[in-house]
mmCIF file of C-alpha atoms and ligand atoms in Angstrom:
data_model
loop_
_atom_site.group_PDB
_atom_site.id
_atom_site.type_symbol
_atom_site.label_atom_id
_atom_site.label_comp_id
_atom_site.label_asym_id
_atom_site.label_seq_id
_atom_site.Cartn_x
_atom_site.Cartn_y
_atom_site.Cartn_z
ATOM 1 C CA UNK A 1 0.001 0.011 -0.005
ATOM 2 C CA UNK A 2 1.491 3.255 -0.978
ATOM 3 C CA UNK A 3 1.454 6.288 1.250
ATOM 4 C CA UNK A 4 -1.532 7.900 -0.402
ATOM 5 C CA UNK A 5 -3.656 4.786 0.090
ATOM 6 C CA UNK A 6 -2.519 4.615 3.645
ATOM 7 C CA UNK A 7 -3.534 8.200 4.169
ATOM 8 C CA UNK A 8 -6.923 7.690 2.548
ATOM 9 C CA UNK A 9 -7.623 4.680 4.729
ATOM 10 C CA UNK A 10 -6.581 6.712 7.767
ATOM 11 C CA UNK A 11 -8.962 9.459 6.776
ATOM 12 C CA UNK A 12 -12.059 7.406 6.206
ATOM 13 C CA UNK A 13 -11.489 5.182 9.245
ATOM 14 C CA UNK A 14 -11.006 8.142 11.576
ATOM 15 C CA UNK A 15 -13.721 10.289 10.144
ATOM 16 C CA UNK A 16 -16.127 7.543 11.160
ATOM 17 C CA UNK A 17 -14.528 7.281 14.598
ATOM 18 C CA UNK A 18 -14.863 11.004 15.099
ATOM 19 C CA UNK A 19 -18.530 10.932 14.045
ATOM 20 C CA UNK A 20 -19.184 8.210 16.572
ATOM 21 C CA UNK A 21 -17.593 9.952 19.518
ATOM 22 C CA UNK A 22 -20.031 11.070 22.158
ATOM 23 C CA UNK A 23 -17.660 12.478 24.784
ATOM 24 C CA UNK A 24 -15.482 15.522 24.505
ATOM 25 C CA UNK A 25 -12.705 13.756 26.374
ATOM 26 C CA UNK A 26 -12.705 10.882 23.877
ATOM 27 C CA UNK A 27 -12.552 13.336 21.042
ATOM 28 C CA UNK A 28 -9.539 14.915 22.587
ATOM 29 C CA UNK A 29 -7.864 11.541 22.850
ATOM 30 C CA UNK A 30 -8.453 10.883 19.157
ATOM 31 C CA UNK A 31 -6.985 14.227 18.275
ATOM 32 C CA UNK A 32 -3.810 13.630 20.221
ATOM 33 C CA UNK A 33 -3.400 10.101 18.897
ATOM 34 C CA UNK A 34 -4.095 11.078 15.323
ATOM 35 C CA UNK A 35 -2.491 14.458 14.914
ATOM 36 C CA UNK A 36 0.046 14.454 17.701
ATOM 37 C CA UNK A 37 3.813 14.085 17.302
ATOM 38 C CA UNK A 38 3.638 10.291 17.525
ATOM 39 C CA UNK A 39 0.537 9.942 15.342
ATOM 40 C CA UNK A 40 0.219 8.258 11.952
ATOM 41 C CA UNK A 41 0.183 11.467 9.973
ATOM 42 C CA UNK A 42 3.460 12.636 11.430
ATOM 43 C CA UNK A 43 4.790 9.207 10.698
ATOM 44 C CA UNK A 44 3.778 9.461 7.050
ATOM 45 C CA UNK A 45 5.363 12.864 6.733
ATOM 46 C CA UNK A 46 8.484 11.542 8.322
ATOM 47 C CA UNK A 47 8.547 8.629 5.841
ATOM 48 C CA UNK A 48 8.660 11.074 2.968
ATOM 49 C CA UNK A 49 12.371 11.164 3.015
ATOM 50 C CA UNK A 50 12.350 7.665 1.493
ATOM 51 C CA UNK A 51 10.336 8.884 -1.497
ATOM 52 C CA UNK A 52 11.580 9.976 -4.835
ATOM 53 C CA UNK A 53 12.187 13.728 -4.756
ATOM 54 C CA UNK A 54 9.563 14.147 -7.519
ATOM 55 C CA UNK A 55 6.918 12.360 -5.412
ATOM 56 C CA UNK A 56 7.437 14.375 -2.274
ATOM 57 C CA UNK A 57 5.484 17.527 -3.006
ATOM 58 C CA UNK A 58 2.420 15.537 -4.117
ATOM 59 C CA UNK A 59 2.411 13.198 -1.144
ATOM 60 C CA UNK A 60 3.277 16.054 1.182
ATOM 61 C CA UNK A 61 0.374 18.247 0.117
ATOM 62 C CA UNK A 62 -1.945 15.199 0.194
ATOM 63 C CA UNK A 63 -0.861 14.441 3.747
ATOM 64 C CA UNK A 64 -1.460 18.028 4.760
ATOM 65 C CA UNK A 65 -4.910 17.921 3.272
ATOM 66 C CA UNK A 66 -5.758 14.749 5.137
ATOM 67 C CA UNK A 67 -4.528 16.328 8.350
ATOM 68 C CA UNK A 68 -6.609 19.437 7.729
ATOM 69 C CA UNK A 69 -9.695 17.361 6.935
ATOM 70 C CA UNK A 70 -9.284 15.360 10.108
ATOM 71 C CA UNK A 71 -8.747 18.533 12.124
ATOM 72 C CA UNK A 72 -11.874 20.023 10.588
ATOM 73 C CA UNK A 73 -13.872 16.892 11.374
ATOM 74 C CA UNK A 74 -12.702 17.001 14.972
ATOM 75 C CA UNK A 75 -13.530 20.726 15.266
ATOM 76 C CA UNK A 76 -16.999 20.176 13.830
ATOM 77 C CA UNK A 77 -17.687 17.244 16.143
ATOM 78 C CA UNK A 78 -16.440 19.228 19.133
ATOM 79 C CA UNK A 79 -18.854 22.041 18.244
ATOM 80 C CA UNK A 80 -21.717 19.571 18.061
ATOM 81 C CA UNK A 81 -20.845 17.885 21.389
ATOM 82 C CA UNK A 82 -20.573 21.246 23.157
ATOM 83 C CA UNK A 83 -23.958 22.337 21.827
ATOM 84 C CA UNK A 84 -25.441 19.047 22.928
ATOM 85 C CA UNK A 85 -24.003 19.439 26.416
ATOM 86 C CA UNK A 86 -25.433 22.959 26.697
ATOM 87 C CA UNK A 87 -28.819 21.841 25.464
ATOM 88 C CA UNK A 88 -28.908 18.985 27.910
ATOM 89 C CA UNK A 89 -28.004 21.347 30.731
ATOM 90 C CA UNK A 90 -30.647 23.850 29.664
ATOM 91 C CA UNK A 91 -33.272 21.126 29.575
ATOM 92 C CA UNK A 92 -32.454 20.139 33.110
ATOM 93 C CA UNK A 93 -32.530 23.770 34.266
ATOM 94 C CA UNK A 94 -35.925 24.770 32.994
ATOM 95 C CA UNK A 95 -37.615 27.219 35.404
ATOM 96 C CA UNK A 96 -41.219 26.910 36.421
ATOM 97 C CA UNK A 97 -42.323 30.508 36.022
ATOM 98 C CA UNK A 98 -45.625 29.712 37.687
ATOM 99 C CA UNK A 99 -43.948 29.013 41.061
ATOM 100 C CA UNK A 100 -44.601 31.742 43.648
ATOM 101 C CA UNK A 101 -41.722 34.215 43.994
ATOM 102 C CA UNK A 102 -39.807 35.275 47.072
ATOM 103 C CA UNK A 103 -41.861 38.032 48.720
ATOM 104 C CA UNK A 104 -40.141 41.407 49.167
ATOM 105 C CA UNK A 105 -40.904 43.439 52.199
ATOM 106 C CA UNK A 106 -42.203 46.787 50.999
ATOM 107 C CA UNK A 107 -41.836 49.772 53.286
ATOM 108 C CA UNK A 108 -44.287 52.570 53.766
ATOM 109 C CA UNK A 109 -43.874 56.318 54.182
ATOM 110 C CA UNK A 110 -43.483 57.369 57.795
ATOM 111 C CA UNK A 111 -46.825 58.284 59.357
ATOM 112 C CA UNK A 112 -45.772 61.902 59.732
ATOM 113 C CA UNK A 113 -44.859 61.996 56.063
ATOM 114 C CA UNK A 114 -48.287 60.543 55.267
ATOM 115 C CA UNK A 115 -49.963 63.336 57.244
ATOM 116 C CA UNK A 116 -47.785 65.948 55.523
ATOM 117 C CA UNK A 117 -48.469 64.485 52.080
ATOM 118 C CA UNK A 118 -52.178 64.362 52.759
ATOM 119 C CA UNK A 119 -52.230 68.048 53.847
ATOM 120 C CA UNK A 120 -50.020 69.025 50.908
ATOM 121 C CA UNK A 121 -52.485 67.332 48.525
ATOM 122 C CA UNK A 122 -55.355 69.225 50.070
ATOM 123 C CA UNK A 123 -53.662 72.568 49.715
ATOM 124 C CA UNK A 124 -52.319 71.847 46.218
ATOM 125 C CA UNK A 125 -55.952 71.231 45.264
ATOM 126 C CA UNK A 126 -56.848 74.667 46.623
ATOM 127 C CA UNK A 127 -54.156 76.312 44.466
ATOM 128 C CA UNK A 128 -51.354 76.640 46.994
ATOM 129 C CA UNK A 129 -47.674 76.169 46.122
ATOM 130 C CA UNK A 130 -45.641 73.859 48.376
ATOM 131 C CA UNK A 131 -42.466 75.555 49.575
ATOM 132 C CA UNK A 132 -39.460 73.703 50.943
ATOM 133 C CA UNK A 133 -37.341 75.893 53.186
ATOM 134 C CA UNK A 134 -34.213 75.796 55.357
ATOM 135 C CA UNK A 135 -33.927 73.997 58.684
ATOM 136 C CA UNK A 136 -30.759 75.906 59.442
ATOM 137 C CA UNK A 137 -32.126 79.401 59.356
ATOM 138 C CA UNK A 138 -31.012 82.970 59.919
ATOM 139 C CA UNK A 139 -32.181 84.770 63.045
ATOM 140 C CA UNK A 140 -33.335 87.409 60.585
ATOM 141 C CA UNK A 141 -36.037 85.193 58.982
ATOM 142 C CA UNK A 142 -36.869 83.055 62.020
ATOM 143 C CA UNK A 143 -37.488 86.097 64.254
ATOM 144 C CA UNK A 144 -36.730 89.595 62.998
ATOM 145 C CA UNK A 145 -38.853 89.499 59.859
ATOM 146 C CA UNK A 146 -41.711 88.016 61.855
ATOM 147 C CA UNK A 147 -41.964 91.000 64.166
ATOM 148 C CA UNK A 148 -39.949 89.327 66.933
ATOM 149 C CA UNK A 149 -36.984 91.647 67.622
ATOM 150 C CA UNK A 150 -34.072 90.542 69.783
ATOM 151 C CA UNK A 151 -35.556 91.709 73.054
ATOM 152 C CA UNK A 152 -39.043 90.350 72.436
ATOM 153 C CA UNK A 153 -40.434 88.069 75.164
ATOM 154 C CA UNK A 154 -41.751 85.627 72.575
ATOM 155 C CA UNK A 155 -38.146 84.533 72.048
ATOM 156 C CA UNK A 156 -38.126 82.941 75.476
ATOM 157 C CA UNK A 157 -40.682 80.389 74.395
ATOM 158 C CA UNK A 158 -38.686 79.488 71.334
ATOM 159 C CA UNK A 159 -35.153 78.929 72.522
ATOM 160 C CA UNK A 160 -33.239 76.721 70.109
ATOM 161 C CA UNK A 161 -29.893 75.388 68.984
ATOM 162 C CA UNK A 162 -27.567 78.142 67.770
ATOM 163 C CA UNK A 163 -24.893 77.491 65.215
ATOM 164 C CA UNK A 164 -23.592 81.034 65.412
ATOM 165 C CA UNK A 165 -25.156 84.167 66.862
ATOM 166 C CA UNK A 166 -27.022 84.679 63.588
ATOM 167 C CA UNK A 167 -27.591 81.071 62.491
ATOM 168 C CA UNK A 168 -29.934 78.709 64.291
ATOM 169 C CA UNK A 169 -32.093 75.622 63.888
ATOM 170 C CA UNK A 170 -35.411 77.162 62.935
ATOM 171 C CA UNK A 171 -38.022 77.166 65.696
ATOM 172 C CA UNK A 172 -40.972 77.578 63.385
ATOM 173 C CA UNK A 173 -41.834 77.106 59.727
ATOM 174 C CA UNK A 174 -42.999 80.739 59.884
ATOM 175 C CA UNK A 175 -39.467 81.509 58.693
ATOM 176 C CA UNK A 176 -40.542 80.092 55.273
ATOM 177 C CA UNK A 177 -43.394 82.601 55.330
ATOM 178 C CA UNK A 178 -40.972 85.496 55.603
ATOM 179 C CA UNK A 179 -38.712 84.160 52.858
ATOM 180 C CA UNK A 180 -41.520 83.478 50.417
ATOM 181 C CA UNK A 181 -43.213 86.792 51.076
ATOM 182 C CA UNK A 182 -39.968 88.626 50.439
ATOM 183 C CA UNK A 183 -39.397 87.024 47.031
ATOM 184 C CA UNK A 184 -42.959 86.821 45.785
ATOM 185 C CA UNK A 185 -43.737 88.895 42.729
ATOM 186 C CA UNK A 186 -47.227 90.268 43.312
ATOM 187 C CA UNK A 187 -47.508 91.512 39.746
ATOM 188 C CA UNK A 188 -47.874 87.838 38.862
ATOM 189 C CA UNK A 189 -50.806 87.231 41.256
ATOM 190 C CA UNK A 190 -51.590 86.540 44.911
ATOM 191 C CA UNK A 191 -49.383 84.435 47.168
ATOM 192 C CA UNK A 192 -50.735 81.135 48.456
ATOM 193 C CA UNK A 193 -48.272 78.769 50.000
ATOM 194 C CA UNK A 194 -47.844 76.008 52.507
ATOM 195 C CA UNK A 195 -44.457 74.968 53.806
ATOM 196 C CA UNK A 196 -44.058 71.702 55.745
ATOM 197 C CA UNK A 197 -40.895 70.701 57.566
ATOM 198 C CA UNK A 198 -38.966 70.089 60.760
ATOM 199 C CA UNK A 199 -38.551 72.638 63.480
ATOM 200 C CA UNK A 200 -36.374 72.642 66.606
ATOM 201 C CA UNK A 201 -36.746 73.842 70.176
ATOM 202 C CA UNK A 202 -34.607 73.670 73.279
ATOM 203 C CA UNK A 203 -36.973 71.344 75.060
ATOM 204 C CA UNK A 204 -36.617 68.379 77.389
ATOM 205 C CA UNK A 205 -38.192 65.456 75.603
ATOM 206 C CA UNK A 206 -41.184 63.842 77.226
ATOM 207 C CA UNK A 207 -44.483 62.320 76.076
ATOM 208 C CA UNK A 208 -45.715 65.619 74.603
ATOM 209 C CA UNK A 209 -42.446 67.486 73.891
ATOM 210 C CA UNK A 210 -39.711 66.798 71.439
ATOM 211 C CA UNK A 211 -36.689 68.956 70.664
ATOM 212 C CA UNK A 212 -37.587 68.486 67.026
ATOM 213 C CA UNK A 213 -41.012 68.095 65.482
ATOM 214 C CA UNK A 214 -42.921 69.215 62.441
ATOM 215 C CA UNK A 215 -45.016 72.137 61.364
ATOM 216 C CA UNK A 216 -46.854 73.140 58.257
ATOM 217 C CA UNK A 217 -47.024 76.841 57.654
ATOM 218 C CA UNK A 218 -49.710 78.423 55.504
ATOM 219 C CA UNK A 219 -49.726 81.925 54.092
ATOM 220 C CA UNK A 220 -52.184 83.688 51.816
ATOM 221 C CA UNK A 221 -51.616 87.270 50.733
ATOM 222 C CA UNK A 222 -53.843 89.149 48.304
ATOM 223 C CA UNK A 223 -55.668 92.448 47.969
ATOM 224 C CA UNK A 224 -58.975 91.493 49.552
ATOM 225 C CA UNK A 225 -58.354 88.556 51.855
ATOM 226 C CA UNK A 226 -60.417 88.542 55.023
ATOM 227 C CA UNK A 227 -60.742 86.576 58.198
ATOM 228 C CA UNK A 228 -63.737 84.823 56.656
ATOM 229 C CA UNK A 229 -61.310 83.364 54.100
ATOM 230 C CA UNK A 230 -59.091 82.169 56.932
ATOM 231 C CA UNK A 231 -62.052 80.575 58.711
ATOM 232 C CA UNK A 232 -63.214 78.782 55.572
ATOM 233 C CA UNK A 233 -59.739 77.472 54.889
ATOM 234 C CA UNK A 234 -59.282 76.220 58.410
ATOM 235 C CA UNK A 235 -62.702 74.553 58.390
ATOM 236 C CA UNK A 236 -61.816 72.772 55.130
ATOM 237 C CA UNK A 237 -58.606 71.550 56.682
ATOM 238 C CA UNK A 238 -60.223 70.411 59.922
ATOM 239 C CA UNK A 239 -62.926 68.528 58.039
ATOM 240 C CA UNK A 240 -60.419 66.981 55.669
ATOM 241 C CA UNK A 241 -58.380 65.624 58.539
ATOM 242 C CA UNK A 242 -61.027 64.831 61.193
ATOM 243 C CA UNK A 243 -64.215 64.262 59.199
ATOM 244 C CA UNK A 244 -66.921 66.142 57.359
ATOM 245 C CA UNK A 245 -69.063 66.719 60.470
ATOM 246 C CA UNK A 246 -66.386 68.686 62.313
ATOM 247 C CA UNK A 247 -66.867 72.323 63.318
ATOM 248 C CA UNK A 248 -64.169 74.804 64.298
ATOM 249 C CA UNK A 249 -64.010 77.524 66.931
ATOM 250 C CA UNK A 250 -61.626 80.479 66.982
ATOM 251 C CA UNK A 251 -60.406 81.887 70.295
ATOM 252 C CA UNK A 252 -58.426 85.107 70.650
ATOM 253 C CA UNK A 253 -54.729 84.556 71.094
ATOM 254 C CA UNK A 254 -51.402 86.244 70.535
ATOM 255 C CA UNK A 255 -48.671 85.722 67.974
ATOM 256 C CA UNK A 256 -46.215 88.526 67.163
ATOM 257 C CA UNK A 257 -46.680 88.083 63.410
ATOM 258 C CA UNK A 258 -50.496 88.144 63.303
ATOM 259 C CA UNK A 259 -53.097 90.642 64.384
ATOM 260 C CA UNK A 260 -55.654 89.575 65.336
ATOM 261 C CA UNK A 261 -54.361 86.105 66.305
ATOM 262 C CA UNK A 262 -56.443 83.055 67.046
ATOM 263 C CA UNK A 263 -56.137 79.625 68.570
ATOM 264 C CA UNK A 264 -58.182 77.143 66.577
ATOM 265 C CA UNK A 265 -60.191 74.324 68.118
ATOM 266 C CA UNK A 266 -61.925 71.520 66.255
ATOM 267 C CA UNK A 267 -64.987 69.797 67.617
ATOM 268 C CA UNK A 268 -64.014 66.441 69.078
ATOM 269 C CA UNK A 269 -63.856 63.713 66.451
ATOM 270 C CA UNK A 270 -64.314 61.013 69.079
ATOM 271 C CA UNK A 271 -67.441 62.158 70.910
ATOM 272 C CA UNK A 272 -68.702 64.662 68.370
ATOM 273 C CA UNK A 273 -68.580 67.448 70.937
ATOM 274 C CA UNK A 274 -70.444 65.852 73.870
ATOM 275 C CA UNK A 275 -67.263 65.484 75.926
ATOM 276 C CA UNK A 276 -64.931 62.556 76.369
ATOM 277 C CA UNK A 277 -61.394 61.662 77.495
ATOM 278 C CA UNK A 278 -59.882 62.693 74.154
ATOM 279 C CA UNK A 279 -61.214 66.270 74.375
ATOM 280 C CA UNK A 280 -60.833 66.327 78.167
ATOM 281 C CA UNK A 281 -64.621 66.655 78.450
ATOM 282 C CA UNK A 282 -64.690 70.043 76.730
ATOM 283 C CA UNK A 283 -66.001 68.907 73.364
ATOM 284 C CA UNK A 284 -63.154 70.814 71.642
ATOM 285 C CA UNK A 285 -59.548 70.030 70.748
ATOM 286 C CA UNK A 286 -56.971 72.753 70.135
ATOM 287 C CA UNK A 287 -55.234 72.069 66.842
ATOM 288 C CA UNK A 288 -53.422 75.139 65.549
ATOM 289 C CA UNK A 289 -52.549 78.798 65.653
ATOM 290 C CA UNK A 290 -53.478 81.375 63.003
ATOM 291 C CA UNK A 291 -54.280 85.012 62.347
ATOM 292 C CA UNK A 292 -54.274 87.936 59.953
ATOM 293 C CA UNK A 293 -50.744 88.839 58.926
ATOM 294 C CA UNK A 294 -49.327 91.757 60.934
ATOM 295 C CA UNK A 295 -48.612 94.899 58.865
ATOM 296 C CA UNK A 296 -45.037 94.917 60.260
ATOM 297 C CA UNK A 297 -44.424 91.501 58.638
ATOM 298 C CA UNK A 298 -45.605 92.779 55.285
ATOM 299 C CA UNK A 299 -43.555 95.944 55.587
ATOM 300 C CA UNK A 300 -40.440 94.012 56.552
ATOM 301 C CA UNK A 301 -40.782 91.945 53.366
ATOM 302 C CA UNK A 302 -41.266 95.040 51.226
ATOM 303 C CA UNK A 303 -45.015 94.525 50.706
ATOM 304 C CA UNK A 304 -47.345 97.522 51.158
ATOM 305 C CA UNK A 305 -49.822 96.703 53.977
ATOM 306 C CA UNK A 306 -52.154 99.423 52.632
ATOM 307 C CA UNK A 307 -52.625 97.346 49.478
ATOM 308 C CA UNK A 308 -51.989 93.767 50.500
ATOM 309 C CA UNK A 309 -53.055 91.638 53.434
ATOM 310 C CA UNK A 310 -53.983 88.097 54.301
ATOM 311 C CA UNK A 311 -53.779 85.278 56.750
ATOM 312 C CA UNK A 312 -51.348 82.753 58.096
ATOM 313 C CA UNK A 313 -51.570 79.559 60.059
ATOM 314 C CA UNK A 314 -49.212 77.013 61.566
ATOM 315 C CA UNK A 315 -50.303 73.457 62.134
ATOM 316 C CA UNK A 316 -48.439 70.517 63.738
ATOM 317 C CA UNK A 317 -48.473 67.228 61.819
ATOM 318 C CA UNK A 318 -47.168 65.442 64.939
ATOM 319 C CA UNK A 319 -50.061 66.720 66.982
ATOM 320 C CA UNK A 320 -52.598 65.868 64.257
ATOM 321 C CA UNK A 321 -51.251 62.335 64.003
ATOM 322 C CA UNK A 322 -51.227 61.881 67.773
ATOM 323 C CA UNK A 323 -54.837 62.980 68.030
ATOM 324 C CA UNK A 324 -56.122 61.087 65.034
ATOM 325 C CA UNK A 325 -54.390 57.799 65.771
ATOM 326 C CA UNK A 326 -54.411 57.962 69.558
ATOM 327 C CA UNK A 327 -50.611 58.052 69.855
ATOM 328 C CA UNK A 328 -49.826 59.039 73.479
ATOM 329 C CA UNK A 329 -46.084 59.656 73.176
ATOM 330 C CA UNK A 330 -44.556 61.965 70.564
ATOM 331 C CA UNK A 331 -41.235 60.156 70.925
ATOM 332 C CA UNK A 332 -42.789 57.105 69.210
ATOM 333 C CA UNK A 333 -42.493 58.984 65.906
ATOM 334 C CA UNK A 334 -38.761 59.387 66.281
ATOM 335 C CA UNK A 335 -37.479 56.207 67.902
ATOM 336 C CA UNK A 336 -37.932 54.140 64.751
ATOM 337 C CA UNK A 337 -39.471 51.126 66.335
ATOM 338 C CA UNK A 338 -40.700 49.216 63.281
ATOM 339 C CA UNK A 339 -43.490 47.557 65.276
ATOM 340 C CA UNK A 340 -44.944 51.008 65.910
ATOM 341 C CA UNK A 341 -44.391 52.348 62.373
ATOM 342 C CA UNK A 342 -45.806 49.228 60.666
ATOM 343 C CA UNK A 343 -49.212 50.018 62.097
ATOM 344 C CA UNK A 344 -49.418 52.876 59.602
ATOM 345 C CA UNK A 345 -48.690 50.736 56.583
ATOM 346 C CA UNK A 346 -50.408 51.880 53.438
ATOM 347 C CA UNK A 347 -50.682 49.970 50.194
ATOM 348 C CA UNK A 348 -48.807 51.538 47.283
HETATM 349 N N1 LIG B 401 -45.177 79.726 64.446
HETATM 350 C C1 LIG B 401 -46.168 79.451 65.484
HETATM 351 C C2 LIG B 401 -45.549 78.572 66.522
HETATM 352 O O1 LIG B 401 -44.617 77.894 66.263
HETATM 353 C C3 LIG B 401 -47.399 78.828 64.927
HETATM 354 C C4 LIG B 401 -48.191 79.825 64.096
HETATM 355 C C5 LIG B 401 -49.185 80.545 64.704
HETATM 356 C C6 LIG B 401 -47.906 80.059 62.794
HETATM 357 C C7 LIG B 401 -49.944 81.442 64.044
HETATM 358 C C8 LIG B 401 -48.631 80.994 62.085
HETATM 359 C C9 LIG B 401 -49.687 81.686 62.716
HETATM 360 O O2 LIG B 401 -48.417 81.253 60.812
HETATM 361 O O3 LIG B 401 -50.346 82.619 62.022
HETATM 362 O O4 LIG B 401 -46.040 78.570 67.643
#
């Protein structure tokens, strides 16, 4: 048998072998045996030196072709075997998409945030803008602009944390009132704003006091705003929070930035006004402070009190939430006990 026949036999015999291999490892063995240094092809090529010089190129190129064909057959088979292996693996790994998933615990906005969001919604619906203002505030906006000069006794009730002599943690969201009033362009229309946020006081924490709590400030300034507008607005708020049957009552009070000033009571949502433990048997619950904006506040912000006027109010989301949900300790809102907070879970 001459070399060419030998090579042809080698080719057909091994092509079949390669086709029949079912394991990658076996295929690799065939490759090493067949094409390696000690394999039959190498042997043939080595035997070429015994050939006539004229024969060599022919046999040589034939041998190379056989080697390439075998290599190609091995590569093709390897590709098939790998694809088979992947397909088998995929078949085993099919996922049942109808199985129930792993539940994720979904949080909920903090109850105070819920109260603030709810009030914000109400006021947005009445055409107010929502103003976000600074918690670190200047003495100028927190006090001076609100008709509370340095020697005013009202400052005693609102001691706070001072960063410098002029910079402090704001004691009231009323500071946002002063800032908004100062920058409002009345040629564009009246000012209607609410501003919710945290405020700070130098207070010893107990069940009803916290050194930081929340307020929502309201301010409406226009040319013909009256106390009747204030009353209607407060009634709408009281009924929104405590129920459509609620009434409100205004009592004279004092705030440096309003004149006249009022303390606002809402008829008890628990007993409807007959008297119970919630309203301390008075039928009324005090919920906020309000009044007609003092001319000095308008003047300080560069607004002419002869032309413009309006009302302001300050309501406490903490107090509203405590009343509405029967929370007896304000500190519960701030100690982040999940068992407490989870009670106010809302869907979505
Ligand atoms: N800033 C007041 C406080 O912290 C609450 C308040 C009362 C705000 C009357 C007002 C208002 O805008 O008109 O005690």
